[in-house]
Amino acid sequence: MYDVAVIGLGCAGYTAAIYLARYKLETLIVGETEGGMGITAAEVGNWPGNIDIKGPDLMENFKKHATSFENVTQKTLRVEKVEKSGKGFKLTYQNGESDEAKTIVFATGSDKRHLGVPGEDEFSGKGVTYCATCDAFFYKGKDVAVLGGGDSAVEGAAIAAQVAKKVYLIHRRSEFRAEPYWVDEVNSKDNVEFVLETNVVEILGDKTVTGVKLDKEFNGSDQIAVDGVFIEIGAVPSTALAEALGCELDDRKHIKVGEDMATSVKGVFAAGDVSSGSNHFAQFATAAGEGSVAGNSVFNYLQAGA
Ligand code: NAP
């Protein structure tokens, strides 16, 4: 039986594993996708100590660090179920195998939010994607639309503008909630056009995407012809495993945690984008901070012999 199972291979999970390893706890870290949401950041300009590093490189560093400890075991598997078992917990994987641990840290992050309009599912992977920074390079010399007004959308539009012929940044409000850094970046590109106070109501296509339909006219038409649509309208916390175990959620559907990152279930902690911590400010720095606190809390919990 492991002392702790950390579920999630992102920034919060790897940070928790680094702290747990140094507390000399037998640590399992398991998840489906190495690097989590962090690998989608084309440029990370706010990770202290690195003026500029790419998300995939930063996450590779996290993984190397966490797995450099002999008492950390990484498994790249989808966890299907977490249940109480004796004095601890049992994790069951998609391949039917299982492990047991005395404590759990949920660092399961979040999944991209879907828009829910006609054409979205039909053209998913055929011009519709949920990561502009990952997929923009397939649209060299083409016209694309980026939807949303947060960091993901505005950063995505700035990155897409480096390769695409034209980028339409379509946002439902008149102002962006993204960092002014990214707004300045996108403002400096002469091939980005803002389509503000506008919603996309349908994604149009034949075999692949051919355009978007808007809820109001833009340049005399309620349609814009594009080859790709990047939907960057935020994320939904991945709480299914924690909910099934009985962890309470907050009103924004994140796992409710205290200052010590403890959830409502004894022996279960949460950290990173999935938790209610850090004022819901989802960043590399806050995920790492929460991961370290969760690591310390697991140590204290086990020391107390709970
Ligand atoms: P976000 O901050 O939640 O922003 C989502 C955007 O999508 C908002 O502008 C929102 O509009 C819009 N939106 C939400 N639902 C919509 C709908 N149904 N239809 C149309 N528009 C909709 O999400 P995010 O940009 O993915 O960022 C998530 C977190 O990751 C944030 O904490 C962000 O700072 C962080 N992040 C950081 C970086 C970086 O530092 N490099 C990069 C990416 C993301 P409203 O404005 O009207 O609410």
mmCIF file of C-alpha atoms in Angstrom, residues 6-239:
data_model
loop_
_atom_site.group_PDB
_atom_site.id
_atom_site.type_symbol
_atom_site.label_atom_id
_atom_site.label_comp_id
_atom_site.label_asym_id
_atom_site.label_seq_id
_atom_site.Cartn_x
_atom_site.Cartn_y
_atom_site.Cartn_z
ATOM 1 C CA VAL A 6 -1.654 11.686 -6.298
ATOM 2 C CA ILE A 7 -4.124 11.644 -9.182
ATOM 3 C CA GLY A 8 -3.123 13.973 -12.010
ATOM 4 C CA LEU A 9 0.119 14.492 -13.936
ATOM 5 C CA GLY A 10 -0.018 18.297 -14.117
ATOM 6 C CA CYS A 11 1.641 21.127 -12.244
ATOM 7 C CA ALA A 12 -0.207 20.581 -8.936
ATOM 8 C CA GLY A 13 0.257 16.791 -9.003
ATOM 9 C CA TYR A 14 3.977 16.846 -9.776
ATOM 10 C CA THR A 15 4.604 19.540 -7.152
ATOM 11 C CA ALA A 16 2.728 17.523 -4.521
ATOM 12 C CA ALA A 17 4.815 14.458 -5.494
ATOM 13 C CA ILE A 18 8.096 16.407 -5.081
ATOM 14 C CA TYR A 19 7.121 17.474 -1.553
ATOM 15 C CA LEU A 20 5.787 14.022 -0.636
ATOM 16 C CA ALA A 21 8.991 12.406 -1.876
ATOM 17 C CA ARG A 22 11.103 14.672 0.326
ATOM 18 C CA TYR A 23 8.857 13.777 3.291
ATOM 19 C CA LYS A 24 9.988 10.193 2.528
ATOM 20 C CA LEU A 25 6.478 8.959 1.773
ATOM 21 C CA GLU A 26 5.854 6.123 -0.684
ATOM 22 C CA THR A 27 4.154 8.100 -3.419
ATOM 23 C CA LEU A 28 2.166 6.995 -6.446
ATOM 24 C CA ILE A 29 1.420 9.618 -9.080
ATOM 25 C CA VAL A 30 -1.021 8.514 -11.731
ATOM 26 C CA GLY A 31 -2.957 10.111 -14.558
ATOM 27 C CA GLU A 32 -3.923 9.851 -18.175
ATOM 28 C CA THR A 33 -2.048 12.763 -19.740
ATOM 29 C CA GLU A 34 1.475 13.743 -18.795
ATOM 30 C CA GLY A 35 1.800 17.482 -18.255
ATOM 31 C CA GLY A 36 -1.915 18.258 -17.918
ATOM 32 C CA MET A 37 -3.195 21.620 -19.137
ATOM 33 C CA GLY A 38 0.330 23.061 -18.696
ATOM 34 C CA ILE A 39 1.497 21.569 -21.976
ATOM 35 C CA THR A 40 -0.974 23.771 -23.853
ATOM 36 C CA ALA A 41 0.803 26.999 -22.832
ATOM 37 C CA ALA A 42 2.885 28.132 -25.808
ATOM 38 C CA GLU A 43 4.674 30.719 -23.742
ATOM 39 C CA VAL A 44 4.770 30.911 -19.945
ATOM 40 C CA GLY A 45 5.879 34.357 -18.932
ATOM 41 C CA ASN A 46 4.868 34.259 -15.284
ATOM 42 C CA TRP A 47 6.626 31.203 -13.847
ATOM 43 C CA PRO A 48 9.033 32.847 -11.381
ATOM 44 C CA GLY A 49 12.654 32.198 -12.206
ATOM 45 C CA ASN A 50 12.085 31.553 -15.919
ATOM 46 C CA ILE A 51 11.530 34.742 -17.865
ATOM 47 C CA ASP A 52 10.269 32.758 -20.822
ATOM 48 C CA ILE A 53 9.699 28.999 -21.026
ATOM 49 C CA LYS A 54 7.355 26.911 -23.148
ATOM 50 C CA GLY A 55 4.612 24.974 -21.311
ATOM 51 C CA PRO A 56 5.725 21.525 -22.561
ATOM 52 C CA ASP A 57 9.341 22.224 -21.476
ATOM 53 C CA LEU A 58 8.228 23.404 -18.041
ATOM 54 C CA MET A 59 6.064 20.332 -17.545
ATOM 55 C CA GLU A 60 8.881 18.034 -18.679
ATOM 56 C CA ASN A 61 11.050 19.654 -15.972
ATOM 57 C CA PHE A 62 8.304 19.026 -13.393
ATOM 58 C CA LYS A 63 8.056 15.375 -14.408
ATOM 59 C CA LYS A 64 11.845 14.830 -14.375
ATOM 60 C CA HIS A 65 12.064 16.393 -10.920
ATOM 61 C CA ALA A 66 9.175 14.406 -9.418
ATOM 62 C CA THR A 67 10.235 11.069 -10.886
ATOM 63 C CA SER A 68 13.897 11.537 -9.892
ATOM 64 C CA PHE A 69 13.003 10.278 -6.393
ATOM 65 C CA GLU A 70 13.180 6.531 -5.724
ATOM 66 C CA ASN A 71 10.028 6.660 -3.614
ATOM 67 C CA VAL A 72 7.897 8.154 -6.423
ATOM 68 C CA THR A 73 6.227 5.770 -8.871
ATOM 69 C CA GLN A 74 4.528 7.245 -11.924
ATOM 70 C CA LYS A 75 1.829 5.344 -13.810
ATOM 71 C CA THR A 76 0.320 6.788 -16.972
ATOM 72 C CA LEU A 77 -3.154 5.307 -16.752
ATOM 73 C CA ARG A 78 -6.710 6.507 -16.594
ATOM 74 C CA VAL A 79 -8.169 6.151 -13.083
ATOM 75 C CA GLU A 80 -11.734 4.878 -13.387
ATOM 76 C CA LYS A 81 -12.699 4.726 -9.733
ATOM 77 C CA VAL A 82 -11.513 5.723 -6.260
ATOM 78 C CA GLU A 83 -13.260 4.087 -3.304
ATOM 79 C CA LYS A 84 -12.733 3.650 0.412
ATOM 80 C CA SER A 85 -11.014 0.385 1.244
ATOM 81 C CA GLY A 86 -10.069 -0.686 4.772
ATOM 82 C CA LYS A 87 -8.014 2.135 6.310
ATOM 83 C CA GLY A 88 -7.284 3.746 2.964
ATOM 84 C CA PHE A 89 -8.451 3.935 -0.612
ATOM 85 C CA LYS A 90 -8.480 1.701 -3.687
ATOM 86 C CA LEU A 91 -7.839 3.084 -7.171
ATOM 87 C CA THR A 92 -9.044 1.079 -10.154
ATOM 88 C CA TYR A 93 -7.609 1.773 -13.613
ATOM 89 C CA GLN A 94 -9.019 1.461 -17.112
ATOM 90 C CA ASN A 95 -7.042 -1.765 -17.606
ATOM 91 C CA GLY A 96 -8.747 -3.369 -14.588
ATOM 92 C CA GLU A 97 -5.635 -3.215 -12.377
ATOM 93 C CA SER A 98 -5.732 -1.451 -9.037
ATOM 94 C CA ASP A 99 -3.569 0.068 -6.287
ATOM 95 C CA GLU A 100 -4.168 1.025 -2.689
ATOM 96 C CA ALA A 101 -3.065 4.121 -0.809
ATOM 97 C CA LYS A 102 -3.556 5.507 2.692
ATOM 98 C CA THR A 103 -4.365 8.991 1.398
ATOM 99 C CA ILE A 104 -5.379 10.663 -1.860
ATOM 100 C CA VAL A 105 -4.520 13.987 -3.493
ATOM 101 C CA PHE A 106 -6.871 14.914 -6.327
ATOM 102 C CA ALA A 107 -4.916 17.063 -8.807
ATOM 103 C CA THR A 108 -7.203 16.209 -11.696
ATOM 104 C CA GLY A 109 -7.283 19.687 -13.255
ATOM 105 C CA SER A 110 -9.986 20.606 -15.701
ATOM 106 C CA ASP A 111 -11.345 19.920 -19.175
ATOM 107 C CA LYS A 112 -11.978 22.524 -21.854
ATOM 108 C CA ARG A 113 -15.504 23.943 -21.829
ATOM 109 C CA HIS A 114 -17.613 23.247 -24.919
ATOM 110 C CA LEU A 115 -19.779 25.899 -26.540
ATOM 111 C CA GLY A 116 -22.805 23.695 -27.171
ATOM 112 C CA VAL A 117 -23.805 24.984 -30.616
ATOM 113 C CA PRO A 118 -24.821 23.079 -33.765
ATOM 114 C CA GLY A 119 -21.813 21.919 -35.796
ATOM 115 C CA GLU A 120 -19.443 21.855 -32.809
ATOM 116 C CA ASP A 121 -19.431 18.089 -32.280
ATOM 117 C CA GLU A 122 -19.810 17.333 -35.985
ATOM 118 C CA PHE A 123 -16.658 19.287 -36.911
ATOM 119 C CA SER A 124 -14.649 18.519 -33.794
ATOM 120 C CA GLY A 125 -11.217 17.493 -35.097
ATOM 121 C CA LYS A 126 -12.267 18.677 -38.580
ATOM 122 C CA GLY A 127 -11.508 22.343 -37.989
ATOM 123 C CA VAL A 128 -12.919 22.717 -34.472
ATOM 124 C CA THR A 129 -10.348 22.364 -31.707
ATOM 125 C CA TYR A 130 -10.007 23.393 -28.073
ATOM 126 C CA CYS A 131 -6.365 24.468 -28.014
ATOM 127 C CA ALA A 132 -5.328 27.335 -30.262
ATOM 128 C CA THR A 133 -1.718 27.277 -29.096
ATOM 129 C CA CYS A 134 -1.435 23.521 -29.855
ATOM 130 C CA ASP A 135 -3.185 23.501 -33.233
ATOM 131 C CA ALA A 136 -2.622 26.938 -34.771
ATOM 132 C CA PHE A 137 0.380 25.738 -36.749
ATOM 133 C CA PHE A 138 -1.863 23.509 -38.865
ATOM 134 C CA TYR A 139 -3.553 26.673 -40.176
ATOM 135 C CA LYS A 140 -0.585 28.372 -41.833
ATOM 136 C CA GLY A 141 -1.801 30.973 -44.338
ATOM 137 C CA LYS A 142 -5.471 30.266 -43.507
ATOM 138 C CA ASP A 143 -8.260 32.213 -41.802
ATOM 139 C CA VAL A 144 -9.290 31.156 -38.306
ATOM 140 C CA ALA A 145 -11.607 32.223 -35.488
ATOM 141 C CA VAL A 146 -10.681 32.138 -31.812
ATOM 142 C CA LEU A 147 -13.598 32.255 -29.365
ATOM 143 C CA GLY A 148 -13.374 33.663 -25.815
ATOM 144 C CA GLY A 149 -11.949 36.595 -23.899
ATOM 145 C CA GLY A 150 -9.669 35.089 -21.233
ATOM 146 C CA ASP A 151 -5.935 34.343 -21.291
ATOM 147 C CA SER A 152 -6.404 31.156 -23.319
ATOM 148 C CA ALA A 153 -8.296 32.908 -26.125
ATOM 149 C CA VAL A 154 -6.202 36.059 -26.287
ATOM 150 C CA GLU A 155 -2.887 34.172 -26.025
ATOM 151 C CA GLY A 156 -4.274 31.708 -28.584
ATOM 152 C CA ALA A 157 -5.147 34.545 -30.983
ATOM 153 C CA ALA A 158 -1.660 36.050 -30.597
ATOM 154 C CA ILE A 159 -0.003 32.692 -31.332
ATOM 155 C CA ALA A 160 -2.364 31.910 -34.228
ATOM 156 C CA ALA A 161 -1.609 35.338 -35.738
ATOM 157 C CA GLN A 162 2.025 34.274 -36.152
ATOM 158 C CA VAL A 163 1.032 31.724 -38.808
ATOM 159 C CA ALA A 164 -2.554 32.316 -39.948
ATOM 160 C CA LYS A 165 -3.458 34.808 -42.666
ATOM 161 C CA LYS A 166 -6.284 36.284 -40.610
ATOM 162 C CA VAL A 167 -7.533 35.722 -37.053
ATOM 163 C CA TYR A 168 -10.987 36.752 -35.872
ATOM 164 C CA LEU A 169 -11.101 36.988 -32.069
ATOM 165 C CA ILE A 170 -14.783 36.604 -31.238
ATOM 166 C CA HIS A 171 -15.857 37.513 -27.695
ATOM 167 C CA ARG A 172 -19.281 37.940 -26.137
ATOM 168 C CA ARG A 173 -18.328 41.086 -24.194
ATOM 169 C CA SER A 174 -16.715 44.405 -25.112
ATOM 170 C CA GLU A 175 -13.698 43.851 -22.856
ATOM 171 C CA PHE A 176 -11.264 41.020 -22.369
ATOM 172 C CA ARG A 177 -10.583 39.442 -19.005
ATOM 173 C CA ALA A 178 -7.119 38.314 -20.173
ATOM 174 C CA GLU A 179 -3.917 39.772 -18.765
ATOM 175 C CA PRO A 180 -3.180 43.187 -20.351
ATOM 176 C CA TYR A 181 0.125 41.624 -21.477
ATOM 177 C CA TRP A 182 -1.771 39.330 -23.863
ATOM 178 C CA VAL A 183 -4.196 42.059 -24.943
ATOM 179 C CA ASP A 184 -1.206 44.229 -25.926
ATOM 180 C CA GLU A 185 0.346 41.281 -27.792
ATOM 181 C CA VAL A 186 -2.801 40.686 -29.817
ATOM 182 C CA ASN A 187 -3.296 44.423 -30.418
ATOM 183 C CA SER A 188 0.152 44.565 -31.959
ATOM 184 C CA LYS A 189 -0.800 42.059 -34.692
ATOM 185 C CA ASP A 190 -2.270 43.639 -37.793
ATOM 186 C CA ASN A 191 -3.912 40.393 -38.954
ATOM 187 C CA VAL A 192 -6.180 40.060 -35.865
ATOM 188 C CA GLU A 193 -9.673 41.503 -36.028
ATOM 189 C CA PHE A 194 -11.877 41.787 -32.936
ATOM 190 C CA VAL A 195 -15.520 40.737 -33.202
ATOM 191 C CA LEU A 196 -16.901 41.924 -29.879
ATOM 192 C CA GLU A 197 -20.254 41.648 -28.096
ATOM 193 C CA THR A 198 -20.964 38.765 -30.437
ATOM 194 C CA ASN A 199 -21.760 35.081 -29.937
ATOM 195 C CA VAL A 200 -21.151 32.212 -32.318
ATOM 196 C CA VAL A 201 -24.453 30.378 -32.731
ATOM 197 C CA GLU A 202 -23.398 27.707 -35.232
ATOM 198 C CA ILE A 203 -20.267 26.226 -36.732
ATOM 199 C CA LEU A 204 -20.659 25.814 -40.467
ATOM 200 C CA GLY A 205 -18.992 23.260 -42.664
ATOM 201 C CA ASP A 206 -19.079 20.707 -45.390
ATOM 202 C CA LYS A 207 -16.534 17.968 -44.786
ATOM 203 C CA THR A 208 -14.532 20.384 -42.648
ATOM 204 C CA VAL A 209 -15.216 23.800 -41.130
ATOM 205 C CA THR A 210 -16.057 26.571 -43.590
ATOM 206 C CA GLY A 211 -17.218 29.305 -41.231
ATOM 207 C CA VAL A 212 -19.128 30.490 -38.188
ATOM 208 C CA LYS A 213 -22.610 31.945 -37.873
ATOM 209 C CA LEU A 214 -22.992 34.914 -35.509
ATOM 210 C CA ASP A 215 -25.898 36.247 -33.472
ATOM 211 C CA LYS A 216 -25.467 39.674 -35.119
ATOM 212 C CA GLU A 217 -24.012 41.127 -38.269
ATOM 213 C CA PHE A 218 -20.312 41.791 -38.647
ATOM 214 C CA ASN A 219 -19.123 43.700 -41.737
ATOM 215 C CA GLY A 220 -22.600 43.292 -43.247
ATOM 216 C CA SER A 221 -23.006 39.544 -42.744
ATOM 217 C CA ASP A 222 -23.939 37.176 -39.936
ATOM 218 C CA GLN A 223 -21.335 34.698 -41.182
ATOM 219 C CA ILE A 224 -17.548 34.726 -41.257
ATOM 220 C CA ALA A 225 -15.695 32.313 -43.528
ATOM 221 C CA VAL A 226 -12.876 30.508 -41.671
ATOM 222 C CA ASP A 227 -10.998 27.227 -42.001
ATOM 223 C CA GLY A 228 -10.545 26.657 -38.276
ATOM 224 C CA VAL A 229 -12.357 27.494 -35.023
ATOM 225 C CA PHE A 230 -10.499 27.446 -31.719
ATOM 226 C CA ILE A 231 -12.940 27.314 -28.805
ATOM 227 C CA GLU A 232 -11.162 28.812 -25.786
ATOM 228 C CA ILE A 233 -14.008 29.658 -23.415
ATOM 229 C CA GLY A 234 -12.590 28.354 -20.171
ATOM 230 C CA ALA A 235 -12.549 25.043 -18.419
ATOM 231 C CA VAL A 236 -14.709 22.779 -16.294
ATOM 232 C CA PRO A 237 -13.046 21.200 -13.216
ATOM 233 C CA SER A 238 -12.612 17.416 -13.459
ATOM 234 C CA THR A 239 -14.376 16.374 -10.280
#
